[in-house]
mmCIF file of C-alpha atoms in Angstrom:
data_model
loop_
_atom_site.group_PDB
_atom_site.id
_atom_site.type_symbol
_atom_site.label_atom_id
_atom_site.label_comp_id
_atom_site.label_asym_id
_atom_site.label_seq_id
_atom_site.Cartn_x
_atom_site.Cartn_y
_atom_site.Cartn_z
ATOM 1 C CA MET A 18 13.140 24.967 -4.223
ATOM 2 C CA GLU A 19 10.596 23.009 -6.209
ATOM 3 C CA GLU A 20 8.749 25.115 -8.747
ATOM 4 C CA LEU A 21 5.028 25.456 -8.035
ATOM 5 C CA GLN A 22 4.087 24.229 -11.494
ATOM 6 C CA ASP A 23 6.118 21.058 -10.868
ATOM 7 C CA LYS A 24 4.108 19.959 -7.847
ATOM 8 C CA TYR A 25 3.326 16.244 -8.216
ATOM 9 C CA VAL A 26 0.446 14.086 -7.091
ATOM 10 C CA ARG A 27 1.252 11.653 -4.290
ATOM 11 C CA PHE A 28 1.667 8.056 -5.429
ATOM 12 C CA ASP A 29 -1.092 6.745 -3.154
ATOM 13 C CA TRP A 30 -3.626 8.978 -4.923
ATOM 14 C CA ALA A 31 -2.239 8.308 -8.399
ATOM 15 C CA ILE A 32 -2.357 4.555 -7.916
ATOM 16 C CA LYS A 33 -6.027 4.649 -6.947
ATOM 17 C CA ARG A 34 -7.115 6.771 -9.913
ATOM 18 C CA LEU A 35 -4.653 7.960 -12.537
ATOM 19 C CA LEU A 36 -2.534 4.817 -12.925
ATOM 20 C CA ARG A 37 -5.556 2.619 -13.599
ATOM 21 C CA GLN A 38 -5.782 4.231 -17.038
ATOM 22 C CA LYS A 39 -4.002 2.357 -19.821
ATOM 23 C CA ALA A 40 -2.425 5.600 -21.059
ATOM 24 C CA ASN A 41 -0.593 5.869 -17.733
ATOM 25 C CA PHE A 42 0.657 2.273 -17.501
ATOM 26 C CA GLY A 43 4.192 3.521 -18.247
ATOM 27 C CA VAL A 44 4.464 5.046 -14.752
ATOM 28 C CA LEU A 45 3.279 1.859 -13.073
ATOM 29 C CA GLU A 46 5.477 -0.352 -15.269
ATOM 30 C CA GLY A 47 8.515 1.769 -14.421
ATOM 31 C CA PHE A 48 7.797 1.506 -10.703
ATOM 32 C CA LEU A 49 7.427 -2.282 -10.885
ATOM 33 C CA THR A 50 10.485 -2.697 -13.102
ATOM 34 C CA VAL A 51 12.627 -0.884 -10.534
ATOM 35 C CA PHE A 52 11.285 -2.656 -7.439
ATOM 36 C CA LEU A 53 10.989 -6.157 -8.940
ATOM 37 C CA GLY A 54 14.327 -5.959 -10.711
ATOM 38 C CA GLU A 55 13.066 -7.051 -14.137
ATOM 39 C CA LYS A 56 11.173 -5.541 -17.037
ATOM 40 C CA VAL A 57 7.438 -5.527 -16.330
ATOM 41 C CA THR A 58 4.690 -4.984 -18.898
ATOM 42 C CA ILE A 59 1.143 -4.474 -17.586
ATOM 43 C CA LEU A 60 -1.651 -5.945 -19.674
ATOM 44 C CA GLU A 61 -4.612 -4.873 -17.560
ATOM 45 C CA ILE A 62 -5.802 -3.662 -14.188
ATOM 46 C CA LEU A 63 -8.002 -6.247 -12.485
ATOM 47 C CA GLU A 64 -10.959 -5.654 -10.220
ATOM 48 C CA SER A 65 -11.918 -7.818 -7.268
ATOM 49 C CA GLU A 66 -13.547 -7.570 -3.857
ATOM 50 C CA GLY A 67 -10.157 -6.520 -2.556
ATOM 51 C CA ASN A 68 -9.408 -3.462 -4.682
ATOM 52 C CA GLN A 69 -12.800 -1.809 -4.989
ATOM 53 C CA LEU A 70 -12.804 1.873 -4.027
ATOM 54 C CA SER A 71 -15.114 1.202 -1.107
ATOM 55 C CA ALA A 72 -14.647 2.800 2.282
ATOM 56 C CA GLU A 73 -16.503 -0.068 3.957
ATOM 57 C CA ASP A 74 -13.991 -2.710 2.863
ATOM 58 C CA LYS A 75 -11.684 -2.815 5.877
ATOM 59 C CA PHE A 76 -10.538 -6.393 5.466
ATOM 60 C CA ASN A 77 -8.516 -6.419 2.254
ATOM 61 C CA ARG A 78 -8.330 -3.055 0.577
ATOM 62 C CA VAL A 79 -5.797 -3.487 -2.231
ATOM 63 C CA ASP A 80 -4.952 -0.234 -3.978
ATOM 64 C CA ILE A 81 -4.237 -1.847 -7.340
ATOM 65 C CA LYS A 82 -4.116 -5.330 -8.799
ATOM 66 C CA ALA A 83 -2.537 -5.836 -12.207
ATOM 67 C CA ARG A 84 -1.858 -8.705 -14.616
ATOM 68 C CA ASN A 85 1.492 -8.632 -16.373
ATOM 69 C CA SER A 86 2.662 -10.092 -19.684
ATOM 70 C CA LYS A 87 3.721 -13.306 -17.906
ATOM 71 C CA ASP A 88 0.129 -13.809 -16.718
ATOM 72 C CA GLU A 89 1.225 -13.130 -13.135
ATOM 73 C CA ILE A 90 -0.718 -11.059 -10.624
ATOM 74 C CA ILE A 91 0.848 -8.043 -8.906
ATOM 75 C CA ILE A 92 -0.786 -6.528 -5.830
ATOM 76 C CA ILE A 93 0.230 -3.063 -4.660
ATOM 77 C CA GLU A 94 -1.010 -1.580 -1.396
ATOM 78 C CA ILE A 95 -0.100 1.675 0.313
ATOM 79 C CA GLN A 96 -0.529 1.930 4.069
ATOM 80 C CA ASN A 97 -0.272 5.383 5.668
ATOM 81 C CA THR A 98 -0.907 4.423 9.294
ATOM 82 C CA ARG A 99 0.079 1.536 11.500
ATOM 83 C CA GLU A 100 -2.029 -1.620 11.510
ATOM 84 C CA LEU A 101 -1.537 -4.214 14.231
ATOM 85 C CA TYR A 102 -1.848 -7.328 12.071
ATOM 86 C CA TYR A 103 -0.452 -5.998 8.810
ATOM 87 C CA LEU A 104 1.587 -9.095 7.906
ATOM 88 C CA GLU A 105 -1.478 -11.265 8.404
ATOM 89 C CA ARG A 106 -3.445 -8.928 6.178
ATOM 90 C CA ILE A 107 -1.023 -9.075 3.251
ATOM 91 C CA LEU A 108 -0.961 -12.869 3.576
ATOM 92 C CA TYR A 109 -4.758 -12.868 3.430
ATOM 93 C CA GLY A 110 -4.677 -10.587 0.391
ATOM 94 C CA VAL A 111 -2.310 -12.913 -1.468
ATOM 95 C CA ALA A 112 -4.370 -15.986 -0.609
ATOM 96 C CA LYS A 113 -7.517 -14.234 -1.784
ATOM 97 C CA ALA A 114 -5.898 -13.208 -5.059
ATOM 98 C CA ILE A 115 -4.813 -16.788 -5.708
ATOM 99 C CA THR A 116 -8.301 -18.197 -5.158
ATOM 100 C CA GLU A 117 -9.950 -15.438 -7.200
ATOM 101 C CA HIS A 118 -8.048 -16.536 -10.298
ATOM 102 C CA ILE A 119 -8.645 -20.270 -10.242
ATOM 103 C CA SER A 120 -12.080 -21.790 -10.749
ATOM 104 C CA LEU A 121 -13.513 -24.817 -9.009
ATOM 105 C CA GLY A 122 -12.531 -27.947 -10.937
ATOM 106 C CA GLU A 123 -9.488 -26.415 -12.660
ATOM 107 C CA THR A 124 -6.103 -28.059 -12.233
ATOM 108 C CA TYR A 125 -3.619 -26.535 -9.822
ATOM 109 C CA TYR A 126 -1.457 -25.709 -12.825
ATOM 110 C CA LYS A 127 -3.758 -22.702 -13.257
ATOM 111 C CA VAL A 128 -2.580 -21.164 -9.969
ATOM 112 C CA LYS A 129 -0.936 -17.810 -10.722
ATOM 113 C CA LYS A 130 2.271 -16.413 -9.300
ATOM 114 C CA ILE A 131 1.517 -13.458 -7.014
ATOM 115 C CA TYR A 132 3.732 -10.489 -6.152
ATOM 116 C CA SER A 133 2.669 -8.481 -3.110
ATOM 117 C CA ILE A 134 4.212 -4.997 -2.838
ATOM 118 C CA SER A 135 3.517 -2.957 0.291
ATOM 119 C CA ILE A 136 4.455 0.725 0.457
ATOM 120 C CA LEU A 137 4.540 1.511 4.176
ATOM 121 C CA TYR A 138 4.575 4.941 5.782
ATOM 122 C CA PHE A 139 4.818 3.585 9.328
ATOM 123 C CA ASP A 140 7.372 1.648 11.349
ATOM 124 C CA ILE A 141 6.516 -2.025 10.916
ATOM 125 C CA GLY A 142 9.415 -3.260 13.057
ATOM 126 C CA LYS A 143 13.158 -3.236 13.591
ATOM 127 C CA GLY A 144 15.453 -3.251 10.573
ATOM 128 C CA SER A 145 18.167 -1.075 9.072
ATOM 129 C CA ASP A 146 17.040 -1.220 5.413
ATOM 130 C CA TYR A 147 14.203 0.555 3.625
ATOM 131 C CA LEU A 148 13.508 -2.344 1.245
ATOM 132 C CA TYR A 149 12.826 -5.969 2.222
ATOM 133 C CA HIS A 150 12.106 -8.952 0.004
ATOM 134 C CA GLY A 151 10.611 -12.280 1.085
ATOM 135 C CA GLN A 152 10.335 -15.425 -1.034
ATOM 136 C CA ASN A 153 9.636 -19.114 -0.472
ATOM 137 C CA HIS A 154 12.529 -21.561 -0.711
ATOM 138 C CA PHE A 155 12.833 -25.150 0.459
ATOM 139 C CA VAL A 156 16.369 -25.575 1.755
ATOM 140 C CA GLY A 157 17.967 -28.856 2.747
ATOM 141 C CA VAL A 158 18.431 -29.009 6.514
ATOM 142 C CA HIS A 159 21.679 -30.976 6.202
ATOM 143 C CA THR A 160 22.888 -30.182 2.686
ATOM 144 C CA GLY A 161 21.808 -26.550 2.295
ATOM 145 C CA ASP A 162 20.690 -27.119 -1.301
ATOM 146 C CA ARG A 163 17.456 -25.737 -2.684
ATOM 147 C CA LEU A 164 14.809 -28.228 -3.665
ATOM 148 C CA GLN A 165 13.849 -28.356 -7.348
ATOM 149 C CA VAL A 166 10.452 -29.905 -7.990
ATOM 150 C CA ASN A 167 9.615 -31.927 -11.112
ATOM 151 C CA VAL A 168 6.165 -31.164 -12.489
ATOM 152 C CA LYS A 169 4.267 -32.565 -15.450
ATOM 153 C CA GLU A 170 3.536 -29.850 -17.965
ATOM 154 C CA ARG A 171 2.134 -30.462 -21.454
ATOM 155 C CA ASP A 172 3.053 -34.175 -21.306
ATOM 156 C CA ALA A 173 6.636 -33.392 -20.300
ATOM 157 C CA ILE A 174 8.475 -33.434 -17.002
ATOM 158 C CA VAL A 175 9.668 -29.901 -16.246
ATOM 159 C CA PRO A 176 11.911 -28.941 -13.317
ATOM 160 C CA ARG A 177 10.598 -25.926 -11.450
ATOM 161 C CA MET A 178 11.857 -24.056 -8.420
ATOM 162 C CA PRO A 179 9.293 -23.362 -5.680
ATOM 163 C CA ALA A 180 10.085 -19.652 -5.979
ATOM 164 C CA GLU A 181 8.585 -19.730 -9.485
ATOM 165 C CA ILE A 182 5.227 -20.652 -7.977
ATOM 166 C CA PHE A 183 5.020 -19.325 -4.438
ATOM 167 C CA PRO A 184 4.237 -15.637 -3.767
ATOM 168 C CA GLU A 185 6.878 -12.969 -3.296
ATOM 169 C CA TYR A 186 6.541 -10.166 -0.776
ATOM 170 C CA ILE A 187 8.205 -6.768 -0.991
ATOM 171 C CA LEU A 188 8.007 -4.306 1.920
ATOM 172 C CA ILE A 189 8.988 -0.708 1.130
ATOM 173 C CA ARG A 190 9.645 1.254 4.342
ATOM 174 C CA VAL A 191 9.376 4.797 3.018
ATOM 175 C CA ASN A 192 10.182 6.614 6.267
ATOM 176 C CA GLU A 193 13.482 4.761 6.586
ATOM 177 C CA PHE A 194 14.827 6.192 3.329
ATOM 178 C CA ASP A 195 17.418 8.919 3.953
ATOM 179 C CA LYS A 196 19.858 8.658 1.040
ATOM 180 C CA VAL A 197 20.817 10.977 -1.788
ATOM 181 C CA ALA A 198 18.972 9.715 -4.878
ATOM 182 C CA ALA A 199 21.711 8.327 -7.121
ATOM 183 C CA THR A 200 20.069 5.174 -8.528
ATOM 184 C CA PRO A 201 16.637 4.560 -10.114
ATOM 185 C CA LEU A 202 15.527 2.792 -6.921
ATOM 186 C CA GLU A 203 16.607 5.751 -4.781
ATOM 187 C CA GLU A 204 14.934 8.212 -7.143
ATOM 188 C CA TRP A 205 11.669 6.319 -6.759
ATOM 189 C CA MET A 206 12.099 6.237 -2.982
ATOM 190 C CA LYS A 207 12.625 10.002 -3.018
ATOM 191 C CA TYR A 208 9.378 10.493 -4.929
ATOM 192 C CA LEU A 209 7.467 8.143 -2.589
ATOM 193 C CA LYS A 210 8.733 9.981 0.488
ATOM 194 C CA TYR A 211 8.908 13.621 -0.602
ATOM 195 C CA GLY A 212 6.832 13.790 -3.792
ATOM 196 C CA THR A 213 9.721 15.258 -5.791
ATOM 197 C CA ILE A 214 11.123 14.145 -9.155
ATOM 198 C CA CYS A 215 14.425 15.316 -10.662
ATOM 199 C CA PRO A 216 13.944 17.155 -13.995
ATOM 200 C CA ASP A 217 16.658 15.061 -15.662
ATOM 201 C CA THR A 218 15.567 11.707 -14.245
ATOM 202 C CA THR A 219 16.162 8.584 -16.305
ATOM 203 C CA ALA A 220 14.573 6.197 -13.798
ATOM 204 C CA PRO A 221 11.944 3.956 -15.457
ATOM 205 C CA GLY A 222 8.500 5.467 -15.015
ATOM 206 C CA LEU A 223 9.550 8.736 -13.404
ATOM 207 C CA SER A 224 9.921 10.727 -16.623
ATOM 208 C CA GLU A 225 6.357 9.639 -17.473
ATOM 209 C CA ALA A 226 5.284 10.574 -13.950
ATOM 210 C CA ARG A 227 6.612 14.107 -14.470
ATOM 211 C CA GLU A 228 4.133 14.503 -17.308
ATOM 212 C CA LYS A 229 1.208 12.429 -16.061
ATOM 213 C CA LEU A 230 1.131 13.261 -12.345
ATOM 214 C CA LYS A 231 1.419 17.046 -12.300
ATOM 215 C CA TYR A 232 -0.909 18.541 -9.726
ATOM 216 C CA PHE A 233 -1.924 21.529 -11.828
ATOM 217 C CA SER A 234 -2.738 19.324 -14.824
ATOM 218 C CA MET A 235 -5.698 17.810 -12.995
ATOM 219 C CA PRO A 236 -9.216 19.136 -13.626
ATOM 220 C CA PRO A 237 -10.419 21.408 -10.778
ATOM 221 C CA LYS A 238 -12.865 18.810 -9.448
ATOM 222 C CA GLU A 239 -10.187 16.117 -9.347
ATOM 223 C CA ARG A 240 -7.752 18.534 -7.718
ATOM 224 C CA MET A 241 -10.302 19.329 -5.021
ATOM 225 C CA ALA A 242 -10.832 15.619 -4.329
ATOM 226 C CA TYR A 243 -7.063 15.171 -4.117
ATOM 227 C CA ASP A 244 -6.734 18.035 -1.636
ATOM 228 C CA GLU A 245 -9.444 16.423 0.499
ATOM 229 C CA HIS A 246 -7.507 13.169 0.369
ATOM 230 C CA LEU A 247 -4.360 14.914 1.635
ATOM 231 C CA SER A 248 -6.369 16.502 4.426
ATOM 232 C CA ALA A 249 -7.786 13.118 5.387
ATOM 233 C CA VAL A 250 -4.300 11.597 5.558
ATOM 234 C CA MET A 251 -3.017 14.461 7.690
ATOM 235 C CA ILE A 252 -6.035 14.336 9.981
ATOM 236 C CA GLN A 253 -5.708 10.587 10.330
ATOM 237 C CA ASN A 254 -2.075 10.906 11.393
ATOM 238 C CA ASP A 255 -2.929 13.763 13.773
ATOM 239 C CA VAL A 256 -5.728 11.692 15.292
ATOM 240 C CA LEU A 257 -3.388 8.803 15.935
ATOM 241 C CA ASP A 258 -0.758 11.079 17.486
ATOM 242 C CA SER A 259 -3.381 12.770 19.659
ATOM 243 C CA ALA A 260 -4.872 9.439 20.662
ATOM 244 C CA LYS A 261 -1.466 8.149 21.701
ATOM 245 C CA LEU A 262 -0.843 11.251 23.825
ATOM 246 C CA GLU A 263 -4.289 11.267 25.414
ATOM 247 C CA GLY A 264 -4.153 7.538 25.930
ATOM 248 C CA LYS A 265 -0.852 7.815 27.750
ATOM 249 C CA MET A 266 -2.116 10.617 29.984
ATOM 250 C CA GLU A 267 -5.379 8.897 30.873
ATOM 251 C CA GLY A 268 -3.650 5.571 31.139
ATOM 252 C CA ARG A 269 -1.196 6.913 33.695
ATOM 253 C CA GLU A 270 -4.001 8.414 35.782
ATOM 254 C CA GLU A 271 -6.094 5.255 35.798
ATOM 255 C CA GLY A 272 -2.994 3.163 36.215
ATOM 256 C CA ARG A 273 -2.307 4.732 39.592
ATOM 257 C CA GLU A 274 -5.720 3.632 40.822
ATOM 258 C CA GLU A 275 -6.387 0.309 39.132
ATOM 259 C CA GLY A 276 -3.057 -0.897 37.857
ATOM 260 C CA ARG A 277 -0.708 0.677 35.366
ATOM 261 C CA ALA A 278 -1.065 -1.853 32.541
ATOM 262 C CA GLU A 279 -4.852 -2.006 32.479
ATOM 263 C CA GLY A 280 -5.238 1.741 32.923
ATOM 264 C CA ARG A 281 -2.953 2.595 30.034
ATOM 265 C CA ALA A 282 -4.735 0.192 27.725
ATOM 266 C CA GLU A 283 -8.182 1.549 28.557
ATOM 267 C CA GLY A 284 -7.030 5.150 28.495
ATOM 268 C CA ARG A 285 -5.369 4.692 25.136
ATOM 269 C CA GLU A 286 -8.514 3.170 23.636
ATOM 270 C CA GLU A 287 -10.839 5.819 25.072
ATOM 271 C CA GLY A 288 -8.537 8.635 23.994
ATOM 272 C CA ARG A 289 -8.337 7.282 20.469
ATOM 273 C CA ALA A 290 -12.113 6.831 20.211
ATOM 274 C CA GLU A 291 -12.849 10.356 21.483
ATOM 275 C CA ALA A 292 -10.254 11.868 19.146
ATOM 276 C CA TYR A 293 -11.804 10.106 16.141
ATOM 277 C CA LEU A 294 -15.293 11.303 17.106
ATOM 278 C CA THR A 295 -14.096 14.894 17.470
ATOM 279 C CA VAL A 296 -12.380 14.866 14.090
ATOM 280 C CA ALA A 297 -15.403 13.258 12.409
ATOM 281 C CA ARG A 298 -17.712 15.846 13.941
ATOM 282 C CA ASN A 299 -15.535 18.721 12.697
ATOM 283 C CA MET A 300 -15.180 17.236 9.217
ATOM 284 C CA LYS A 301 -18.944 16.750 9.027
ATOM 285 C CA GLN A 302 -19.507 20.407 9.902
ATOM 286 C CA LEU A 303 -17.167 21.308 7.032
ATOM 287 C CA GLU A 304 -19.392 19.195 4.741
ATOM 288 C CA THR A 305 -16.558 16.796 3.968
ATOM 289 C CA PRO A 306 -17.770 13.801 1.880
ATOM 290 C CA ILE A 307 -18.670 10.887 4.128
ATOM 291 C CA ASP A 308 -16.285 8.483 2.372
ATOM 292 C CA ILE A 309 -13.380 10.806 3.206
ATOM 293 C CA ILE A 310 -14.497 10.946 6.871
ATOM 294 C CA VAL A 311 -14.730 7.153 6.969
ATOM 295 C CA LYS A 312 -11.243 6.839 5.535
ATOM 296 C CA ALA A 313 -9.761 9.399 7.930
ATOM 297 C CA THR A 314 -11.361 8.127 11.136
ATOM 298 C CA GLY A 315 -12.297 4.490 10.599
ATOM 299 C CA LEU A 316 -15.836 5.166 11.819
ATOM 300 C CA THR A 317 -18.799 3.615 10.017
ATOM 301 C CA PRO A 318 -21.205 5.761 7.966
ATOM 302 C CA GLU A 319 -23.883 5.010 10.598
ATOM 303 C CA GLU A 320 -21.672 6.315 13.406
ATOM 304 C CA ILE A 321 -20.916 9.466 11.426
ATOM 305 C CA ASP A 322 -24.616 10.069 10.649
ATOM 306 C CA ALA A 323 -25.391 9.846 14.360
ATOM 307 C CA LEU A 324 -22.995 12.704 15.246
#
């Protein structure tokens, strides 16, 4: 059994707060080294419209955006609950990151390579693996060869593969991981899923995490905020489960009268909305900070004030 003093902060909380500090870059670098398959050195954490800690930003909330020693941009986002158009959202986030780092009038040579890493705690689709990697290649329809593009760089013609320029996407399906941690990748997956780290770990970043991300090392105020975050995540998941159940029940009842398909859809939506309002009302009575209520329920601050 895990010792109480070795309780570790969840990665989604750490990445929003603790890992933005330069002193803790070793944890983040280890994580990226393992999942990108090459040594990564972080130079700085970047701010943009997408990764501000704002509860109102529902369109492109990136948890962290970093610049590495190759002058590439790495986006990391953690998603706890299902989102209908998640693939479209990560595409939008990558496109936004590209345009944020090239100014009007600059040559396209200034476009930066983007890595998008999504840590998912929901079922995004069918697949037997817990780790998926997507990359752009131009493949000959008849020959099967990969196209190599010649570009002019510093007055010289340089061959470059499209994969060196186009974004790369990595989807980490945490809930699908069910292996014994025997490799650095599996050790990281174990931490992402269960929040546990082996005392004798040699996985890049995890030994640093054992020192930097201990729950009882946080100041009391930070620990309280973290506990509220965990409560919000749990409530959010409970709301979704309750909404699904209520939606199914109401949908079946209305479906008998007006048509099964339409009734289920309306019942599901009404059940979800009522469940969110109930949770928000209870959290407000407990004097939970409004940004936590917004994050847990998806309601606007105005809707919460009106309760």
